mmCIF file of C-alpha atoms and ligand atoms in Angstrom:
data_model
loop_
_atom_site.group_PDB
_atom_site.id
_atom_site.type_symbol
_atom_site.label_atom_id
_atom_site.label_comp_id
_atom_site.label_asym_id
_atom_site.label_seq_id
_atom_site.Cartn_x
_atom_site.Cartn_y
_atom_site.Cartn_z
ATOM 1 C CA MET A 1 16.733 -30.093 10.558
ATOM 2 C CA LEU A 2 14.704 -27.703 8.614
ATOM 3 C CA ASP A 3 11.065 -26.979 9.775
ATOM 4 C CA LEU A 4 9.895 -26.524 6.411
ATOM 5 C CA ILE A 5 10.996 -27.131 2.670
ATOM 6 C CA LEU A 6 8.981 -25.579 -0.330
ATOM 7 C CA ARG A 7 9.879 -27.820 -3.308
ATOM 8 C CA GLY A 8 10.002 -26.767 -7.060
ATOM 9 C CA CYS A 9 9.340 -22.746 -6.805
ATOM 10 C CA ASN A 10 9.522 -20.307 -9.464
ATOM 11 C CA LEU A 11 10.887 -16.867 -8.105
ATOM 12 C CA PRO A 12 9.957 -13.538 -9.101
ATOM 13 C CA ASP A 13 13.702 -12.931 -10.619
ATOM 14 C CA GLY A 14 12.873 -15.531 -13.079
ATOM 15 C CA ARG A 15 14.733 -18.738 -11.522
ATOM 16 C CA SER A 16 12.599 -21.875 -11.645
ATOM 17 C CA GLY A 17 12.849 -25.262 -9.987
ATOM 18 C CA ILE A 18 14.132 -23.856 -6.742
ATOM 19 C CA ASP A 19 13.820 -25.071 -3.123
ATOM 20 C CA ILE A 20 13.333 -22.943 -0.114
ATOM 21 C CA GLY A 21 14.569 -24.185 3.068
ATOM 22 C CA VAL A 22 13.026 -22.604 6.511
ATOM 23 C CA ALA A 23 14.261 -22.781 10.094
ATOM 24 C CA GLY A 24 13.917 -20.734 13.163
ATOM 25 C CA GLY A 25 11.263 -18.669 11.011
ATOM 26 C CA LYS A 26 14.062 -17.793 8.786
ATOM 27 C CA ILE A 27 14.657 -18.729 5.228
ATOM 28 C CA ALA A 28 18.074 -20.977 5.611
ATOM 29 C CA ALA A 29 18.672 -21.959 1.911
ATOM 30 C CA VAL A 30 17.222 -21.049 -1.524
ATOM 31 C CA GLU A 31 18.736 -23.468 -3.998
ATOM 32 C CA PRO A 32 18.071 -26.131 -6.665
ATOM 33 C CA ARG A 33 17.627 -29.062 -4.436
ATOM 34 C CA ILE A 34 18.038 -29.230 -0.985
ATOM 35 C CA ALA A 35 18.994 -32.596 0.323
ATOM 36 C CA GLY A 36 17.159 -34.211 3.138
ATOM 37 C CA GLU A 37 13.822 -33.824 4.856
ATOM 38 C CA ALA A 38 11.912 -31.020 6.998
ATOM 39 C CA GLY A 39 9.184 -31.258 9.454
ATOM 40 C CA ARG A 40 6.686 -30.123 6.651
ATOM 41 C CA GLU A 41 7.156 -30.051 2.874
ATOM 42 C CA ILE A 42 5.183 -28.080 0.471
ATOM 43 C CA ASP A 43 5.452 -29.060 -3.282
ATOM 44 C CA ALA A 44 4.862 -25.740 -5.211
ATOM 45 C CA LYS A 45 4.650 -27.588 -8.413
ATOM 46 C CA GLY A 46 6.642 -24.911 -10.436
ATOM 47 C CA ARG A 47 4.212 -21.794 -9.387
ATOM 48 C CA LEU A 48 5.328 -18.506 -8.222
ATOM 49 C CA VAL A 49 6.559 -18.319 -4.705
ATOM 50 C CA THR A 50 7.155 -14.567 -3.474
ATOM 51 C CA PRO A 51 7.937 -12.623 -0.439
ATOM 52 C CA PRO A 52 4.549 -11.121 0.811
ATOM 53 C CA PHE A 53 2.821 -8.482 -0.821
ATOM 54 C CA VAL A 54 3.342 -4.843 0.973
ATOM 55 C CA ASP A 55 0.337 -2.414 1.185
ATOM 56 C CA SER A 56 2.438 1.032 1.390
ATOM 57 C CA HIS A 57 -0.866 3.250 1.853
ATOM 58 C CA PHE A 58 -3.948 2.401 3.625
ATOM 59 C CA HIS A 59 -6.479 3.810 5.852
ATOM 60 C CA MET A 60 -7.417 1.530 8.628
ATOM 61 C CA ASP A 61 -9.299 3.455 10.730
ATOM 62 C CA SER A 62 -12.132 4.165 7.979
ATOM 63 C CA THR A 63 -11.864 0.804 6.496
ATOM 64 C CA LEU A 64 -15.149 -1.337 6.054
ATOM 65 C CA SER A 65 -17.312 1.289 7.477
ATOM 66 C CA LEU A 66 -19.326 1.301 4.081
ATOM 67 C CA GLY A 67 -22.938 2.339 4.873
ATOM 68 C CA MET A 68 -22.320 3.740 8.081
ATOM 69 C CA PRO A 69 -24.260 6.085 8.583
ATOM 70 C CA ARG A 70 -25.299 5.976 4.990
ATOM 71 C CA LEU A 71 -23.827 5.423 1.493
ATOM 72 C CA ASN A 72 -21.832 7.887 -0.672
ATOM 73 C CA GLN A 73 -24.675 8.088 -3.341
ATOM 74 C CA SER A 74 -22.371 10.464 -5.509
ATOM 75 C CA GLY A 75 -19.172 8.602 -5.287
ATOM 76 C CA THR A 76 -17.038 11.710 -4.847
ATOM 77 C CA LEU A 77 -14.158 12.632 -2.489
ATOM 78 C CA LEU A 78 -15.948 15.393 -0.941
ATOM 79 C CA GLU A 79 -19.277 13.559 -0.097
ATOM 80 C CA GLY A 80 -16.583 10.988 1.228
ATOM 81 C CA ILE A 81 -14.969 13.635 3.336
ATOM 82 C CA GLN A 82 -18.760 14.925 4.424
ATOM 83 C CA LEU A 83 -19.421 11.034 5.438
ATOM 84 C CA TRP A 84 -16.578 10.559 7.440
ATOM 85 C CA GLY A 85 -17.286 13.581 9.448
ATOM 86 C CA GLU A 86 -20.812 12.401 10.272
ATOM 87 C CA LEU A 87 -19.284 9.106 11.060
ATOM 88 C CA LYS A 88 -16.562 10.194 13.411
ATOM 89 C CA PRO A 89 -18.541 11.290 16.488
ATOM 90 C CA HIS A 90 -19.952 7.725 16.341
ATOM 91 C CA LEU A 91 -16.697 5.880 16.476
ATOM 92 C CA THR A 92 -15.867 3.555 19.272
ATOM 93 C CA VAL A 93 -12.175 2.264 20.154
ATOM 94 C CA GLU A 94 -14.059 -1.242 19.908
ATOM 95 C CA ALA A 95 -15.525 -0.681 16.689
ATOM 96 C CA ILE A 96 -12.530 0.589 15.004
ATOM 97 C CA LYS A 97 -10.440 -2.487 16.438
ATOM 98 C CA GLN A 98 -13.005 -5.079 15.102
ATOM 99 C CA ARG A 99 -13.147 -3.806 11.741
ATOM 100 C CA ALA A 100 -9.331 -3.476 11.440
ATOM 101 C CA ARG A 101 -9.104 -7.102 12.697
ATOM 102 C CA ASP A 102 -11.503 -8.007 9.936
ATOM 103 C CA LEU A 103 -9.315 -6.298 7.391
ATOM 104 C CA CYS A 104 -5.986 -7.737 8.750
ATOM 105 C CA HIS A 105 -7.833 -11.118 8.079
ATOM 106 C CA TRP A 106 -8.473 -10.312 4.486
ATOM 107 C CA ALA A 107 -5.085 -9.055 4.081
ATOM 108 C CA ILE A 108 -3.446 -12.159 5.426
ATOM 109 C CA ALA A 109 -5.860 -14.263 2.955
ATOM 110 C CA LYS A 110 -4.432 -12.154 0.230
ATOM 111 C CA GLY A 111 -0.787 -12.770 1.282
ATOM 112 C CA THR A 112 -0.308 -9.137 2.328
ATOM 113 C CA LEU A 113 1.792 -9.393 5.729
ATOM 114 C CA ALA A 114 2.740 -5.630 6.342
ATOM 115 C CA ILE A 115 0.260 -2.690 5.910
ATOM 116 C CA ARG A 116 1.340 1.338 6.505
ATOM 117 C CA SER A 117 -1.917 3.059 7.634
ATOM 118 C CA HIS A 118 -2.386 6.595 8.054
ATOM 119 C CA VAL A 119 -4.416 7.693 10.886
ATOM 120 C CA ASP A 120 -6.738 10.511 11.625
ATOM 121 C CA ILE A 121 -5.526 12.648 14.615
ATOM 122 C CA CYS A 122 -7.569 15.739 13.758
ATOM 123 C CA ASP A 123 -10.338 14.034 16.540
ATOM 124 C CA ASP A 124 -9.436 15.050 19.769
ATOM 125 C CA ARG A 125 -10.048 11.853 21.228
ATOM 126 C CA LEU A 126 -7.399 10.135 19.386
ATOM 127 C CA LEU A 127 -9.735 6.940 19.574
ATOM 128 C CA ALA A 128 -8.464 5.546 16.127
ATOM 129 C CA VAL A 129 -4.963 6.059 17.417
ATOM 130 C CA ASP A 130 -5.647 4.173 20.710
ATOM 131 C CA ALA A 131 -7.501 1.608 18.609
ATOM 132 C CA LEU A 132 -5.069 0.772 16.013
ATOM 133 C CA ILE A 133 -1.739 0.843 18.288
ATOM 134 C CA GLU A 134 -3.815 -2.038 20.208
ATOM 135 C CA VAL A 135 -4.436 -3.895 16.861
ATOM 136 C CA ARG A 136 -0.854 -3.387 15.692
ATOM 137 C CA LYS A 137 0.362 -5.349 19.301
ATOM 138 C CA GLU A 138 -2.266 -7.784 18.824
ATOM 139 C CA MET A 139 -1.758 -8.483 15.386
ATOM 140 C CA ALA A 140 2.341 -8.508 15.194
ATOM 141 C CA PRO A 141 2.901 -12.242 15.139
ATOM 142 C CA TRP A 142 1.150 -12.131 11.717
ATOM 143 C CA ILE A 143 0.869 -9.011 10.193
ATOM 144 C CA ASP A 144 3.183 -5.885 10.501
ATOM 145 C CA LEU A 145 1.356 -2.454 10.694
ATOM 146 C CA GLN A 146 3.146 0.955 10.598
ATOM 147 C CA LEU A 147 0.975 3.762 11.640
ATOM 148 C CA VAL A 148 1.104 7.274 10.505
ATOM 149 C CA ALA A 149 -0.114 10.266 12.266
ATOM 150 C CA PHE A 150 -2.196 11.947 9.878
ATOM 151 C CA PRO A 151 -3.460 15.443 10.182
ATOM 152 C CA GLN A 152 -6.359 14.681 7.532
ATOM 153 C CA ASP A 153 -8.159 18.191 8.241
ATOM 154 C CA GLY A 154 -4.637 20.103 7.748
ATOM 155 C CA TYR A 155 -1.855 20.412 10.446
ATOM 156 C CA LEU A 156 -1.974 24.303 10.483
ATOM 157 C CA ARG A 157 -5.370 24.575 9.399
ATOM 158 C CA THR A 158 -7.061 22.657 12.292
ATOM 159 C CA LYS A 159 -7.126 23.537 16.076
ATOM 160 C CA ASN A 160 -5.330 21.056 18.127
ATOM 161 C CA ALA A 161 -3.726 19.177 15.402
ATOM 162 C CA VAL A 162 -0.144 20.269 16.603
ATOM 163 C CA ALA A 163 -1.083 19.186 20.136
ATOM 164 C CA ASN A 164 -2.529 15.986 18.916
ATOM 165 C CA LEU A 165 0.271 14.985 17.059
ATOM 166 C CA GLU A 166 2.529 15.286 19.800
ATOM 167 C CA ARG A 167 0.074 13.359 21.819
ATOM 168 C CA ALA A 168 -0.176 10.845 18.873
ATOM 169 C CA LEU A 169 3.759 10.377 18.982
ATOM 170 C CA ALA A 170 3.883 9.896 22.762
ATOM 171 C CA LYS A 171 1.490 7.032 22.439
ATOM 172 C CA GLY A 172 3.881 5.460 19.649
ATOM 173 C CA VAL A 173 2.667 6.113 16.385
ATOM 174 C CA ASP A 174 5.720 5.303 13.792
ATOM 175 C CA VAL A 175 5.570 7.698 10.985
ATOM 176 C CA ILE A 176 4.793 11.549 10.503
ATOM 177 C CA GLY A 177 2.194 12.415 8.250
ATOM 178 C CA GLY A 178 1.134 15.590 6.634
ATOM 179 C CA ILE A 179 -1.430 16.979 3.947
ATOM 180 C CA PRO A 180 0.296 19.977 2.689
ATOM 181 C CA HIS A 181 -2.207 20.913 -0.501
ATOM 182 C CA PHE A 182 -5.155 20.927 2.202
ATOM 183 C CA GLU A 183 -3.540 23.740 4.371
ATOM 184 C CA ARG A 184 -5.001 27.110 3.591
ATOM 185 C CA THR A 185 -2.062 28.655 1.537
ATOM 186 C CA MET A 186 0.573 27.455 -0.508
ATOM 187 C CA ALA A 187 2.766 28.989 2.020
ATOM 188 C CA ASP A 188 1.079 27.295 4.966
ATOM 189 C CA GLY A 189 1.629 24.184 2.780
ATOM 190 C CA ALA A 190 5.196 24.553 2.714
ATOM 191 C CA GLU A 191 5.337 25.483 6.327
ATOM 192 C CA SER A 192 3.526 22.524 7.383
ATOM 193 C CA VAL A 193 6.243 20.347 5.362
ATOM 194 C CA GLN A 194 8.940 21.981 7.012
ATOM 195 C CA LEU A 195 7.572 21.640 10.589
ATOM 196 C CA LEU A 196 6.668 18.251 10.023
ATOM 197 C CA CYS A 197 9.759 17.216 8.903
ATOM 198 C CA GLU A 198 11.816 18.747 11.326
ATOM 199 C CA ILE A 199 9.559 16.744 14.196
ATOM 200 C CA ALA A 200 10.622 13.542 12.104
ATOM 201 C CA ALA A 201 14.334 14.356 12.501
ATOM 202 C CA LYS A 202 14.251 15.111 16.045
ATOM 203 C CA ASN A 203 12.343 12.025 16.741
ATOM 204 C CA GLY A 204 14.308 9.528 14.237
ATOM 205 C CA LEU A 205 10.767 8.756 12.702
ATOM 206 C CA MET A 206 10.080 8.277 8.948
ATOM 207 C CA VAL A 207 7.853 10.937 6.833
ATOM 208 C CA ASP A 208 4.916 9.816 4.724
ATOM 209 C CA MET A 209 2.671 12.774 3.649
ATOM 210 C CA HIS A 210 -0.430 12.706 1.486
ATOM 211 C CA CYS A 211 1.455 15.036 -0.930
ATOM 212 C CA ASP A 212 -0.410 17.167 -3.869
ATOM 213 C CA GLU A 213 -3.488 14.758 -3.874
ATOM 214 C CA SER A 214 -5.011 17.304 -6.449
ATOM 215 C CA ASP A 215 -5.581 17.911 -10.168
ATOM 216 C CA ASP A 216 -4.034 21.328 -9.450
ATOM 217 C CA PRO A 217 -0.756 21.376 -11.671
ATOM 218 C CA LEU A 218 0.849 24.372 -9.398
ATOM 219 C CA SER A 219 0.431 22.183 -6.312
ATOM 220 C CA ARG A 220 4.257 21.659 -5.872
ATOM 221 C CA HIS A 221 4.842 20.669 -2.200
ATOM 222 C CA ILE A 222 6.613 17.231 -3.104
ATOM 223 C CA GLU A 223 9.364 19.830 -4.244
ATOM 224 C CA SER A 224 9.470 21.413 -0.716
ATOM 225 C CA LEU A 225 9.288 17.694 0.593
ATOM 226 C CA ALA A 226 12.370 16.706 -1.090
ATOM 227 C CA MET A 227 14.166 19.707 -0.054
ATOM 228 C CA GLU A 228 13.555 19.504 3.666
ATOM 229 C CA THR A 229 14.501 15.638 3.217
ATOM 230 C CA VAL A 230 17.902 16.615 1.917
ATOM 231 C CA ARG A 231 18.335 19.375 4.453
ATOM 232 C CA LEU A 232 17.732 17.261 7.295
ATOM 233 C CA GLY A 233 19.610 14.141 5.947
ATOM 234 C CA LEU A 234 16.261 11.978 5.609
ATOM 235 C CA GLN A 235 17.102 10.289 2.532
ATOM 236 C CA GLY A 236 15.513 6.989 2.307
ATOM 237 C CA ARG A 237 13.158 7.867 5.199
ATOM 238 C CA VAL A 238 10.781 10.150 3.403
ATOM 239 C CA THR A 239 7.911 9.216 1.085
ATOM 240 C CA GLY A 240 5.430 11.439 -1.016
ATOM 241 C CA SER A 241 1.982 9.517 -0.998
ATOM 242 C CA HIS A 242 -0.297 10.446 -4.168
ATOM 243 C CA LEU A 243 1.643 12.945 -6.020
ATOM 244 C CA THR A 244 -1.228 13.187 -8.682
ATOM 245 C CA SER A 245 -0.768 16.575 -9.401
ATOM 246 C CA MET A 246 2.288 15.671 -11.324
ATOM 247 C CA HIS A 247 -0.057 14.250 -13.832
ATOM 248 C CA SER A 248 -1.297 17.270 -14.640
ATOM 249 C CA MET A 249 2.181 19.124 -14.300
ATOM 250 C CA ASP A 250 3.900 20.959 -16.786
ATOM 251 C CA ASN A 251 6.467 18.860 -18.472
ATOM 252 C CA TYR A 252 9.371 21.259 -18.383
ATOM 253 C CA TYR A 253 9.035 21.707 -14.777
ATOM 254 C CA VAL A 254 8.699 17.719 -14.395
ATOM 255 C CA SER A 255 12.046 17.482 -15.927
ATOM 256 C CA LYS A 256 13.537 19.169 -12.917
ATOM 257 C CA LEU A 257 11.367 17.890 -10.462
ATOM 258 C CA ILE A 258 12.170 14.164 -10.792
ATOM 259 C CA PRO A 259 15.783 14.374 -10.493
ATOM 260 C CA LEU A 260 15.195 16.451 -7.378
ATOM 261 C CA ILE A 261 13.026 13.674 -6.007
ATOM 262 C CA ARG A 262 15.915 11.088 -7.151
ATOM 263 C CA GLU A 263 18.693 13.074 -5.404
ATOM 264 C CA ALA A 264 16.630 13.299 -2.369
ATOM 265 C CA GLY A 265 16.086 9.424 -2.031
ATOM 266 C CA VAL A 266 12.216 10.249 -1.567
ATOM 267 C CA HIS A 267 10.066 7.033 -2.173
ATOM 268 C CA ALA A 268 6.857 7.716 -4.110
ATOM 269 C CA ILE A 269 3.426 5.884 -3.712
ATOM 270 C CA ALA A 270 0.493 5.786 -6.404
ATOM 271 C CA ASN A 271 -2.859 4.561 -5.170
ATOM 272 C CA PRO A 272 -4.141 3.424 -8.756
ATOM 273 C CA LEU A 273 -7.620 2.379 -7.442
ATOM 274 C CA ILE A 274 -8.301 5.633 -5.820
ATOM 275 C CA ASN A 275 -6.542 8.162 -7.835
ATOM 276 C CA ILE A 276 -8.236 6.806 -10.911
ATOM 277 C CA THR A 277 -11.945 7.263 -9.596
ATOM 278 C CA LEU A 278 -11.453 10.423 -7.429
ATOM 279 C CA GLN A 279 -8.968 12.385 -9.716
ATOM 280 C CA GLY A 280 -10.293 14.467 -12.767
ATOM 281 C CA ARG A 281 -13.478 14.760 -11.390
ATOM 282 C CA HIS A 282 -13.748 18.308 -12.428
ATOM 283 C CA ASP A 283 -13.187 17.520 -16.155
ATOM 284 C CA THR A 284 -15.368 16.904 -18.794
ATOM 285 C CA TYR A 285 -13.567 15.658 -21.748
ATOM 286 C CA PRO A 286 -10.807 14.850 -22.345
ATOM 287 C CA LYS A 287 -10.558 13.613 -18.550
ATOM 288 C CA ARG A 288 -7.505 13.092 -16.624
ATOM 289 C CA ARG A 289 -6.512 9.772 -15.356
ATOM 290 C CA GLY A 290 -4.914 11.572 -12.324
ATOM 291 C CA MET A 291 -2.436 8.977 -11.293
ATOM 292 C CA THR A 292 1.169 10.165 -10.952
ATOM 293 C CA ARG A 293 3.767 9.425 -13.437
ATOM 294 C CA VAL A 294 4.901 6.104 -12.450
ATOM 295 C CA LYS A 295 6.395 4.908 -15.250
ATOM 296 C CA GLU A 296 8.830 8.140 -15.560
ATOM 297 C CA LEU A 297 9.597 8.129 -11.989
ATOM 298 C CA MET A 298 10.780 4.116 -11.969
ATOM 299 C CA ALA A 299 12.655 5.291 -15.112
ATOM 300 C CA ALA A 300 14.580 7.704 -13.065
ATOM 301 C CA GLY A 301 15.440 5.180 -10.344
ATOM 302 C CA ILE A 302 12.888 6.627 -7.762
ATOM 303 C CA ASN A 303 11.562 4.136 -5.666
ATOM 304 C CA VAL A 304 7.706 3.518 -6.410
ATOM 305 C CA ALA A 305 5.241 1.675 -4.435
ATOM 306 C CA PHE A 306 1.526 1.055 -4.750
ATOM 307 C CA GLY A 307 -1.022 1.351 -2.070
ATOM 308 C CA HIS A 308 -4.689 0.294 -1.754
ATOM 309 C CA ASP A 309 -5.450 3.145 0.212
ATOM 310 C CA CYS A 310 -9.351 2.352 0.865
ATOM 311 C CA VAL A 311 -11.475 -0.694 1.136
ATOM 312 C CA MET A 312 -15.141 -0.329 1.514
ATOM 313 C CA ASP A 313 -14.974 3.121 3.239
ATOM 314 C CA PRO A 314 -16.716 6.580 2.512
ATOM 315 C CA TRP A 315 -14.195 7.295 -0.013
ATOM 316 C CA TYR A 316 -14.296 3.817 -1.954
ATOM 317 C CA SER A 317 -16.845 1.597 -1.871
ATOM 318 C CA LEU A 318 -15.063 -1.838 -3.508
ATOM 319 C CA GLY A 319 -12.248 -3.983 -2.783
ATOM 320 C CA SER A 320 -11.283 -6.921 -0.759
ATOM 321 C CA HIS A 321 -7.656 -6.071 -0.025
ATOM 322 C CA ASP A 322 -5.709 -7.516 -2.778
ATOM 323 C CA MET A 323 -2.741 -5.793 -3.891
ATOM 324 C CA LEU A 324 -2.702 -7.634 -7.226
ATOM 325 C CA GLU A 325 -5.982 -5.734 -7.966
ATOM 326 C CA VAL A 326 -4.036 -2.522 -7.219
ATOM 327 C CA ALA A 327 -1.191 -3.526 -9.122
ATOM 328 C CA GLN A 328 -3.223 -4.577 -12.182
ATOM 329 C CA MET A 329 -4.659 -1.325 -12.242
ATOM 330 C CA GLY A 330 -1.509 0.597 -11.820
ATOM 331 C CA LEU A 331 -0.493 -1.124 -14.966
ATOM 332 C CA HIS A 332 -3.537 -0.324 -16.902
ATOM 333 C CA VAL A 333 -3.751 3.577 -16.078
ATOM 334 C CA GLY A 334 -0.008 3.868 -16.415
ATOM 335 C CA GLN A 335 -0.062 2.146 -19.740
ATOM 336 C CA MET A 336 2.865 0.115 -18.197
ATOM 337 C CA THR A 337 2.481 -2.936 -20.672
ATOM 338 C CA GLY A 338 6.324 -3.463 -21.501
ATOM 339 C CA VAL A 339 7.775 -6.456 -20.253
ATOM 340 C CA ALA A 340 10.290 -4.821 -17.376
ATOM 341 C CA GLU A 341 7.110 -2.229 -16.752
ATOM 342 C CA MET A 342 4.637 -4.810 -16.067
ATOM 343 C CA LYS A 343 7.592 -6.442 -13.579
ATOM 344 C CA GLY A 344 7.801 -2.946 -12.116
ATOM 345 C CA CYS A 345 3.889 -3.053 -11.187
ATOM 346 C CA PHE A 346 4.369 -6.771 -9.047
ATOM 347 C CA ASP A 347 7.490 -5.085 -7.591
ATOM 348 C CA ALA A 348 5.618 -1.898 -6.513
ATOM 349 C CA VAL A 349 3.179 -4.053 -4.506
ATOM 350 C CA THR A 350 6.229 -6.333 -3.052
ATOM 351 C CA VAL A 351 9.941 -5.200 -2.815
ATOM 352 C CA ASN A 352 9.504 -1.571 -3.365
ATOM 353 C CA GLY A 353 6.808 -1.451 -0.553
ATOM 354 C CA ALA A 354 9.061 -3.206 1.921
ATOM 355 C CA LYS A 355 11.865 -0.661 0.961
ATOM 356 C CA THR A 356 9.548 2.320 1.672
ATOM 357 C CA LEU A 357 8.577 0.965 5.080
ATOM 358 C CA ASN A 358 12.152 0.341 5.812
ATOM 359 C CA LEU A 359 11.083 -3.336 6.805
ATOM 360 C CA GLU A 360 13.679 -5.057 8.137
ATOM 361 C CA GLY A 361 14.480 -9.058 6.971
ATOM 362 C CA TYR A 362 12.181 -8.819 3.914
ATOM 363 C CA GLY A 363 13.140 -10.848 0.660
ATOM 364 C CA LEU A 364 14.005 -14.277 -0.569
ATOM 365 C CA ALA A 365 17.535 -14.666 0.420
ATOM 366 C CA PRO A 366 19.178 -16.864 3.282
ATOM 367 C CA GLY A 367 18.547 -15.073 6.694
ATOM 368 C CA CYS A 368 15.458 -13.298 5.639
ATOM 369 C CA ASN A 369 12.234 -13.771 7.471
ATOM 370 C CA ALA A 370 10.274 -16.667 6.169
ATOM 371 C CA ASP A 371 7.217 -14.912 4.873
ATOM 372 C CA LEU A 372 6.444 -16.370 1.994
ATOM 373 C CA VAL A 373 3.250 -16.540 -0.658
ATOM 374 C CA VAL A 374 2.685 -19.403 -3.269
ATOM 375 C CA LEU A 375 0.287 -18.070 -5.811
ATOM 376 C CA GLN A 376 -1.662 -20.516 -8.389
ATOM 377 C CA ALA A 377 0.341 -18.499 -11.103
ATOM 378 C CA ASN A 378 3.568 -19.464 -12.669
ATOM 379 C CA ASP A 379 5.487 -15.711 -12.843
ATOM 380 C CA PRO A 380 4.768 -12.109 -11.779
ATOM 381 C CA ILE A 381 2.975 -11.223 -15.076
ATOM 382 C CA GLU A 382 0.490 -14.028 -14.737
ATOM 383 C CA ALA A 383 0.015 -13.101 -11.013
ATOM 384 C CA LEU A 384 -1.067 -9.725 -12.435
ATOM 385 C CA ARG A 385 -3.065 -11.180 -15.118
ATOM 386 C CA LEU A 386 -5.127 -13.652 -13.342
ATOM 387 C CA ARG A 387 -4.869 -12.413 -9.531
ATOM 388 C CA PRO A 388 -4.851 -15.761 -8.620
ATOM 389 C CA ALA A 389 -5.547 -17.720 -5.335
ATOM 390 C CA ARG A 390 -2.911 -17.656 -2.582
ATOM 391 C CA LEU A 391 -2.354 -21.127 -2.112
ATOM 392 C CA PHE A 392 -0.219 -20.772 0.933
ATOM 393 C CA VAL A 393 0.831 -17.827 2.979
ATOM 394 C CA ILE A 394 3.569 -18.257 5.279
ATOM 395 C CA ARG A 395 4.583 -16.177 8.206
ATOM 396 C CA ARG A 396 8.069 -16.904 9.944
ATOM 397 C CA GLY A 397 7.951 -20.402 8.727
ATOM 398 C CA ALA A 398 4.502 -21.367 9.583
ATOM 399 C CA VAL A 399 1.418 -21.594 7.184
ATOM 400 C CA ILE A 400 -1.222 -18.961 8.348
ATOM 401 C CA ALA A 401 -3.553 -19.168 5.331
ATOM 402 C CA GLU A 402 -4.287 -21.594 2.637
ATOM 403 C CA CYS A 403 -6.428 -21.929 -0.296
ATOM 404 C CA PRO A 404 -7.250 -24.603 -2.577
ATOM 405 C CA ALA A 405 -6.302 -24.116 -6.106
ATOM 406 C CA VAL A 406 -9.413 -22.515 -8.040
ATOM 407 C CA GLU A 407 -10.550 -24.683 -11.213
ATOM 408 C CA SER A 408 -13.429 -24.947 -13.540
ATOM 409 C CA LYS A 409 -14.781 -28.046 -14.618
ATOM 410 C CA VAL A 410 -15.992 -27.613 -18.260
ATOM 411 C CA SER A 411 -18.318 -30.082 -20.237
ATOM 412 C CA ILE A 412 -17.943 -30.024 -23.559
ATOM 413 C CA GLY A 413 -19.876 -33.028 -25.295
ATOM 414 C CA ASN A 414 -18.822 -35.880 -23.460
ATOM 415 C CA ARG A 415 -15.330 -34.406 -22.346
ATOM 416 C CA THR A 416 -14.782 -32.635 -19.064
ATOM 417 C CA LEU A 417 -11.889 -30.547 -18.968
ATOM 418 C CA ASN A 418 -10.391 -28.748 -15.929
ATOM 419 C CA VAL A 419 -9.656 -24.854 -16.782
ATOM 420 C CA ASP A 420 -7.581 -22.635 -14.294
ATOM 421 C CA PHE A 421 -6.339 -20.141 -17.244
ATOM 422 C CA SER A 422 -2.884 -20.885 -16.611
ATOM 423 C CA ARG A 423 -0.659 -20.651 -19.452
ATOM 424 C CA ARG A 424 3.329 -21.059 -19.532
ATOM 425 C CA VAL A 425 4.801 -18.239 -21.793
HETATM 426 ZN ZN1 LIG B 1 -4.742 8.143 2.079
#
């Protein structure tokens, strides 16, 4: 006896008219017509059913703090950093937890069931680490949180960051972070990459660094990160986040760099909403877009995921934690309007994110976790176009969020039509 059957699903790979059977929190069958009954049946009505969205790069310690203690009037990175500094002394464990919970509720409603969050370890109190470790445990039945120990003000540059990172690891943080381009010199940046990768290797942990989040074409720490990955045998477990300097790099150098990243099995994360707003700020015109070379990285066979990075915090006043908004922005900024490229943008907020986070049991095959999202769209490209309602969000076979289909009633003369913007192509 199955617990749940979703009938008449369209799958991201293009199959349609598929039933998905669920038993014991796992996917039991994925086939055209599952015989028999289940405890609950959901008619997907030919809509897209996908594994959940994955946010590969986020900052849960600052999210939803917009307006505290004041708004970012200029909208710049520098004023954002200043604001975060003003807020830090006033943070409490309970306030961070409450905002993180609120964000998790938004994420779940939007069908995002895994988030990798960086957490600042440069505050000696490590309040945010304590708070988010508690939220990770509290929310674990519904959403997977991975925490990255992030030395926001520089690993070598900040007094106590080395010791704080060790303390954060002892508390149970999952991933080693870094910010080599923010160290004082290129040499310090390279040294921080080496030291942090060695700590990861020694502790059997993954690495995810804010790497080259800069318009400086000579910011080349991704090169060190790739080489340390190879040297320490960390292939598949290391991620370069942002990589925005690649946007501005010399093409000849990039032709050498991309194969190196590929060879090292390093994952790349772009944060389109944040990269397009924070990079290129010193430019007049033409103004650089600043997002890394997503199209070229994907074409070279490198796993590229997209992150939301920020929602209503000192750096970004907007957002509702919708990974389809992120993917849509990535598509536009990267001019990824080819059919395979658009599908690649959908993958960047689903399967590629799962690969980056090394999530177990993710996917639509029998044996995978029964974590599924039913969207009010026919296929991944329509999902990107409409950023539609998440009709059902399912975790381990149980519906944990629902939204009625969104339709407008349009009255023309004496006729009333229902409009939902859907169009089968
Ligand atoms: Zn970030």
